[in-house]
Amino acid sequence: MSFATARDVLDAYAEGCRRLDRDLLARCFHPRAVMAGDLDGKLLVGGPEPFLDDVAGIAAAGIDHAGFAAQVIELTVNGRVAAGAVHSTGFAGRFAFLDRFHLIEDESGWLITSKSFTTL
């Protein structure tokens, strides 16, 4: 699946989080994407794999995720680069996040190149 617009990627990211769909989320990220942020007081830096594995683990554990909600709250596109933000609540039944993204459009479509995040 390729994404025609930067908004499509952020919407797919939010939907992947809502559905706890590791595969959909993985398709949102560029193969060389990086992530950094504060997860409830613990600083993390690396790629998206630990996040994707956590999503799969939450889904496998059957953790209540019914109260999850996410919304794209910012998006600025300048040619083939973009910056955006997604605010979410109820992740894994207890976390709220502010996720900020950088995106690019390459020959395959739009993808997330970096994500910075913090729990709220």
Short mmCIF file of C-alpha atoms in Angstrom, two decimals:
data_model
loop_
_atom_site.label_atom_id
_atom_site.label_comp_id
_atom_site.label_asym_id
_atom_site.label_seq_id
_atom_site.Cartn_x
_atom_site.Cartn_y
_atom_site.Cartn_z
CA MET A 1 0.00 0.00 0.00
CA SER A 2 1.34 3.42 -0.91
CA PHE A 3 0.06 6.72 0.41
CA ALA A 4 -0.86 9.44 -2.08
CA THR A 5 -0.74 12.31 0.42
CA ALA A 6 0.93 13.15 3.72
CA ARG A 7 -2.54 13.27 5.26
CA ASP A 8 -3.18 9.71 4.08
CA VAL A 9 -0.10 8.52 6.02
CA LEU A 10 -1.13 10.28 9.23
CA ASP A 11 -4.69 9.00 8.91
CA ALA A 12 -3.35 5.47 8.35
CA TYR A 13 -1.05 5.86 11.37
CA ALA A 14 -4.03 6.87 13.55
CA GLU A 15 -6.13 4.00 12.17
CA GLY A 16 -3.29 1.52 12.69
CA CYS A 17 -3.04 2.63 16.31
CA ARG A 18 -6.80 2.35 16.74
CA ARG A 19 -6.89 -1.17 15.27
CA LEU A 20 -3.56 -2.19 16.86
CA ASP A 21 -2.55 -3.19 13.34
CA ARG A 22 1.21 -3.69 13.30
CA ASP A 23 1.32 -4.27 9.53
CA LEU A 24 -0.57 -1.08 8.68
CA LEU A 25 1.64 0.92 11.02
CA ALA A 26 4.81 -0.60 9.55
CA ARG A 27 3.71 0.49 6.06
CA CYS A 28 3.52 4.10 7.30
CA PHE A 29 7.25 4.27 8.09
CA HIS A 30 10.19 4.74 5.73
CA PRO A 31 12.64 1.80 6.03
CA ARG A 32 15.22 4.15 7.60
CA ALA A 33 12.79 5.98 9.90
CA VAL A 34 13.82 7.02 13.40
CA MET A 35 11.85 7.57 16.59
CA ALA A 36 12.66 9.40 19.80
CA GLY A 37 10.59 10.40 22.77
CA ASP A 38 9.46 10.20 26.33
CA LEU A 39 7.38 7.16 27.23
CA ASP A 40 5.98 7.92 30.66
CA GLY A 41 9.35 9.23 31.92
CA LYS A 42 11.60 6.84 30.00
CA LEU A 43 13.58 8.36 27.13
CA LEU A 44 13.74 6.20 24.01
CA VAL A 45 15.70 6.64 20.77
CA GLY A 46 15.80 4.23 17.84
CA GLY A 47 13.68 2.96 15.00
CA PRO A 48 9.99 2.10 14.95
CA GLU A 49 10.46 -1.65 15.58
CA PRO A 50 10.04 -1.53 19.38
CA PHE A 51 6.83 0.50 18.94
CA LEU A 52 5.54 -1.93 16.32
CA ASP A 53 6.36 -4.88 18.58
CA ASP A 54 4.56 -3.19 21.49
CA VAL A 55 1.48 -2.70 19.32
CA ALA A 56 1.51 -6.38 18.38
CA GLY A 57 1.96 -7.34 22.03
CA ILE A 58 -0.95 -5.18 23.16
CA ALA A 59 -3.16 -6.75 20.49
CA ALA A 60 -2.06 -10.29 21.42
CA ALA A 61 -2.64 -9.65 25.13
CA GLY A 62 -6.22 -8.55 24.52
CA ILE A 63 -5.74 -5.29 26.41
CA ASP A 64 -8.88 -3.12 26.28
CA HIS A 65 -8.34 -0.57 23.56
CA ALA A 66 -12.00 0.41 23.01
CA GLY A 67 -11.50 3.92 24.40
CA PHE A 68 -8.71 4.82 21.97
CA ALA A 69 -9.14 8.00 19.91
CA ALA A 70 -6.69 9.83 17.64
CA GLN A 71 -6.83 13.00 15.62
CA VAL A 72 -4.46 14.72 13.19
CA ILE A 73 -4.03 18.16 14.76
CA GLU A 74 -1.34 19.67 12.51
CA LEU A 75 -0.14 19.19 8.96
CA THR A 76 2.08 21.41 6.86
CA VAL A 77 3.19 20.27 3.40
CA ASN A 78 5.99 21.97 1.48
CA GLY A 79 6.55 20.22 -1.82
CA ARG A 80 7.76 16.71 -1.10
CA VAL A 81 8.32 17.17 2.64
CA ALA A 82 5.80 17.58 5.42
CA ALA A 83 5.47 17.95 9.18
CA GLY A 84 2.46 16.93 11.21
CA ALA A 85 1.14 15.91 14.59
CA VAL A 86 -1.33 13.37 15.96
CA HIS A 87 -2.89 13.57 19.43
CA SER A 88 -4.21 10.32 20.85
CA THR A 89 -5.85 9.16 24.07
CA GLY A 90 -6.60 5.76 25.53
CA PHE A 91 -3.66 3.94 23.96
CA ALA A 92 -3.45 0.52 25.63
CA GLY A 93 -6.29 1.75 27.80
CA ARG A 94 -4.17 4.30 29.66
CA PHE A 95 -1.77 6.48 27.64
CA ALA A 96 -2.29 9.81 25.89
CA PHE A 97 0.35 10.81 23.33
CA LEU A 98 1.40 13.78 21.29
CA ASP A 99 3.24 12.42 18.25
CA ARG A 100 5.10 14.74 15.87
CA PHE A 101 6.18 13.54 12.45
CA HIS A 102 8.39 14.41 9.51
CA LEU A 103 7.38 12.87 6.21
CA ILE A 104 8.73 12.66 2.66
CA GLU A 105 7.30 11.77 -0.70
CA ASP A 106 9.55 9.44 -2.66
CA GLU A 107 8.89 7.29 -5.74
CA SER A 108 6.68 4.95 -3.66
CA GLY A 109 4.52 7.70 -2.11
CA TRP A 110 4.44 9.46 1.26
CA LEU A 111 6.15 7.91 4.32
CA ILE A 112 7.07 8.89 7.88
CA THR A 113 10.82 9.49 8.25
CA SER A 114 10.80 10.52 11.91
CA LYS A 115 8.50 10.45 14.89
CA SER A 116 9.02 12.25 18.18
CA PHE A 117 6.56 11.53 20.93
CA THR A 118 5.66 12.24 24.50
CA THR A 119 3.09 10.92 26.90
CA LEU A 120 0.71 13.52 28.23
#
